[in-house]
Amino acid sequence: MGLAKSRASTGAVLAYWLGNPMLNPATLIFLGFVLGWRWAALRAATSILLVLGVAYLAERFVAGRAARPAAPAPAVPDAASDRRPLLVRWASAFGQLAVGLVPEYFVIVVVLGAVRAWLFPAMTPAIGHSLWLIVGLALAGTLFVVPTAGEVPIVQTLLAFGLGAGGAGALLVTLPPVSLPSLVMVGRAVPARALAFVAGSVAVLGVLTGLAALVLRL
Amino acid sequence: MLLFFLTTIVGLYYAKWMPYFHRALTAAATHSLGPSIVSGKAAVPPAVGWTAAWSYTVAYAGAVWQALVVGLLVGSGIQALLPRAWLTRFLGRAGFTTTALAGAVSIPSMM
């Protein structure tokens, strides 16, 4: 959000936002130790595709549709023209970000936490290998919110109860990058069309990664 | 500008680099990162309701609060401590190079 308010490009904002959880080297190392290095490699490949490809295409997608110059950006006080002392400016920007983003974000976390049983059905080997589950988990993973690297123990636990490689691949790619609260938050700074494109791409990449995991016999 | 980079590096070291280094050692030794935040050690998450909402929010907040504070400090620092022209030069222009640069910058912050 700070980047966006300082007028970074849409592609840059999206790439930074998606790259943080997806290109996270610590998560890839955790994944390698917990599920194996082939899973880490598959996740790394999809992440690069998402951060470079989808963020870039989303920017192009917005630019292509907006033939007219984009609506004038909201007036943001330029740091250089602001005469207040540095630390006051920093504290004020901190307060604005915290009050503007955190409460709304946590309201959605509460709701998602309440309904998580609807998004993640009881895992059994009988449903764990079905193809429809890959699609269902890709959609659930796109909406649901997890802490950094939280997807690794989630997938490990579900695998132990009978989830197949397809569903595991879908969750590893869709849980970290976007979620309902983060989409709402970034929606303050990025055009809705670009975000819809990103969310749709994450879900589709999740299904494709699930299928790739099946083909690779992970 | 020095203040910004100092805050970013100290903050990330405290909230991310140091704890993740220790978690990596644990993961290497035990092949696990602990229970799932969705369902713990069970096959099914808790039933829909207030208990599930509260327990998830507490677990989530407990896991992210340090990173959240650092993220807000860095995000507001970008606005208040970095010269606007400097940021525009590196990350302002639309295009693939800018997108790739921002993606690369995201790697060490691991948020």
Coordinates of C-alpha atoms in Angstrom, one line a residue, chain A residues 2-3 5-9 11-12 15-16 19-21 23-26 29-30 33-34 51-52 55-56 59 76-79 86-87 89-90 93-94 97-98 102 105-106 109-110 113-118 120-123 144-149 152-154 156-157 161, chain B residues 3 7 16 20 23-24 27-28 31-49 52-53 55-57 60-61 63-64 68-69 72-73 75-81 84 87 91-96 98-100 102-103 105-107 109-111:
Chain A
G2 CA 2.9 2.3 0.8
L3 CA 4.2 1.6 -2.7
K5 CA 0.5 5.7 -2.5
S6 CA 4.0 6.6 -3.6
R7 CA 2.8 6.0 -7.2
A8 CA 4.6 2.8 -8.0
S9 CA 3.3 1.1 -11.2
G11 CA 2.7 -4.2 -12.2
A12 CA 5.3 -3.3 -9.5
A15 CA 4.6 -8.2 -8.2
Y16 CA 5.7 -7.1 -4.8
G19 CA 6.1 -12.2 -4.6
N20 CA 6.2 -11.8 -0.8
P21 CA 4.4 -15.0 0.0
L23 CA 8.8 -16.4 -3.9
N24 CA 9.5 -16.6 -0.1
P25 CA 12.8 -18.6 0.1
A26 CA 12.0 -19.7 3.7
I29 CA 13.0 -24.5 2.2
F30 CA 10.3 -25.5 4.7
F33 CA 12.2 -30.4 4.2
V34 CA 8.5 -31.2 5.0
V51 CA 4.8 -13.0 -10.1
L52 CA 6.4 -12.2 -13.4
A55 CA 1.4 -9.3 -12.5
Y56 CA 2.7 -8.1 -15.9
E59 CA -1.0 -4.3 -15.7
V76 CA -1.4 12.6 -2.1
P77 CA 0.8 15.0 -0.2
D78 CA 4.3 14.7 -1.6
A79 CA 6.8 14.0 1.0
L86 CA 10.3 13.6 9.4
L87 CA 9.2 11.4 12.4
R89 CA 5.2 12.4 8.9
W90 CA 6.3 8.8 9.4
A93 CA 1.6 7.6 7.5
F94 CA 1.9 4.7 9.9
L97 CA -2.2 2.7 7.1
A98 CA -2.9 1.0 10.4
V102 CA -6.0 -3.4 9.8
Y105 CA -8.7 -6.9 7.3
F106 CA -9.3 -8.6 10.6
V109 CA -10.3 -13.0 8.9
V110 CA -12.9 -13.5 11.7
G113 CA -12.1 -18.4 10.4
A114 CA -15.7 -19.0 11.3
V115 CA -16.7 -20.7 8.0
R116 CA -13.5 -22.6 7.4
A117 CA -15.3 -25.9 7.7
W118 CA -17.3 -25.0 4.6
F120 CA -12.2 -27.3 3.7
P121 CA -14.4 -30.4 3.9
A122 CA -13.5 -33.3 6.2
M123 CA -10.7 -35.1 4.4
F144 CA -8.9 -18.2 2.4
V145 CA -6.2 -16.4 4.4
V146 CA -3.2 -18.0 6.0
P147 CA -0.1 -16.7 7.8
T148 CA 3.3 -16.9 5.9
A149 CA 4.2 -20.5 5.3
V152 CA 2.8 -26.1 4.4
P153 CA 1.4 -27.7 7.6
I154 CA -2.2 -27.4 6.3
Q156 CA 0.9 -31.9 5.2
T157 CA -2.0 -32.6 7.6
F161 CA -5.7 -37.9 6.0
Chain B
L3 CA 16.6 5.4 8.7
T7 CA 14.3 -0.1 10.0
K16 CA 11.4 -12.9 9.6
Y20 CA 12.7 -18.6 9.9
R23 CA 12.1 -22.9 11.9
A24 CA 14.1 -24.3 9.0
A27 CA 11.7 -28.5 9.7
A28 CA 15.0 -30.2 8.7
H31 CA 10.0 -32.9 8.7
S32 CA 7.1 -30.9 10.1
L33 CA 6.2 -27.2 10.9
G34 CA 3.7 -28.1 13.6
P35 CA -0.1 -28.5 13.4
S36 CA -2.2 -27.1 10.6
I37 CA -3.8 -23.7 11.4
V38 CA -7.0 -24.8 9.7
S39 CA -7.7 -28.2 11.4
G40 CA -4.9 -28.7 13.9
K41 CA -4.0 -32.4 13.9
A42 CA -7.6 -33.4 12.8
A43 CA -9.0 -34.3 9.4
V44 CA -11.9 -31.8 9.8
P45 CA -11.9 -28.1 10.8
P46 CA -14.1 -27.1 13.8
A47 CA -17.8 -26.6 13.1
V48 CA -18.9 -23.2 11.7
G49 CA -19.5 -20.7 14.4
A52 CA -14.1 -21.4 15.1
A53 CA -14.0 -17.6 14.3
S55 CA -9.8 -19.6 17.6
Y56 CA -8.7 -18.8 14.1
T57 CA -8.4 -15.1 14.6
Y60 CA -3.7 -15.9 12.9
A61 CA -3.0 -12.7 14.8
A63 CA 1.4 -15.7 13.9
V64 CA 1.4 -12.4 12.0
L68 CA 2.3 -6.8 10.5
V69 CA 4.0 -4.1 12.6
L72 CA 3.2 -1.1 8.5
L73 CA 6.5 0.6 9.5
G75 CA 5.0 0.7 4.1
S76 CA 4.6 4.0 5.9
G77 CA 8.4 4.5 5.7
I78 CA 8.2 4.2 1.9
Q79 CA 5.8 7.1 1.9
A80 CA 7.5 9.3 4.5
L81 CA 11.2 8.5 4.4
R84 CA 9.3 10.2 -4.1
L87 CA 10.9 5.6 -6.0
L91 CA 9.3 1.4 -9.6
G92 CA 7.1 4.0 -11.3
R93 CA 7.3 3.1 -15.0
A94 CA 4.8 0.5 -16.3
G95 CA 6.5 -2.4 -18.0
F96 CA 8.1 -5.8 -17.5
T98 CA 9.7 -2.7 -13.3
T99 CA 7.5 -5.7 -12.5
A100 CA 10.5 -8.0 -12.4
A102 CA 9.5 -5.4 -7.7
G103 CA 9.2 -9.2 -7.7
V105 CA 12.6 -6.9 -4.0
S106 CA 9.8 -9.0 -2.5
I107 CA 12.1 -12.0 -2.1
S109 CA 10.9 -9.5 2.8
M110 CA 9.0 -12.8 2.8
M111 CA 5.8 -11.3 4.2

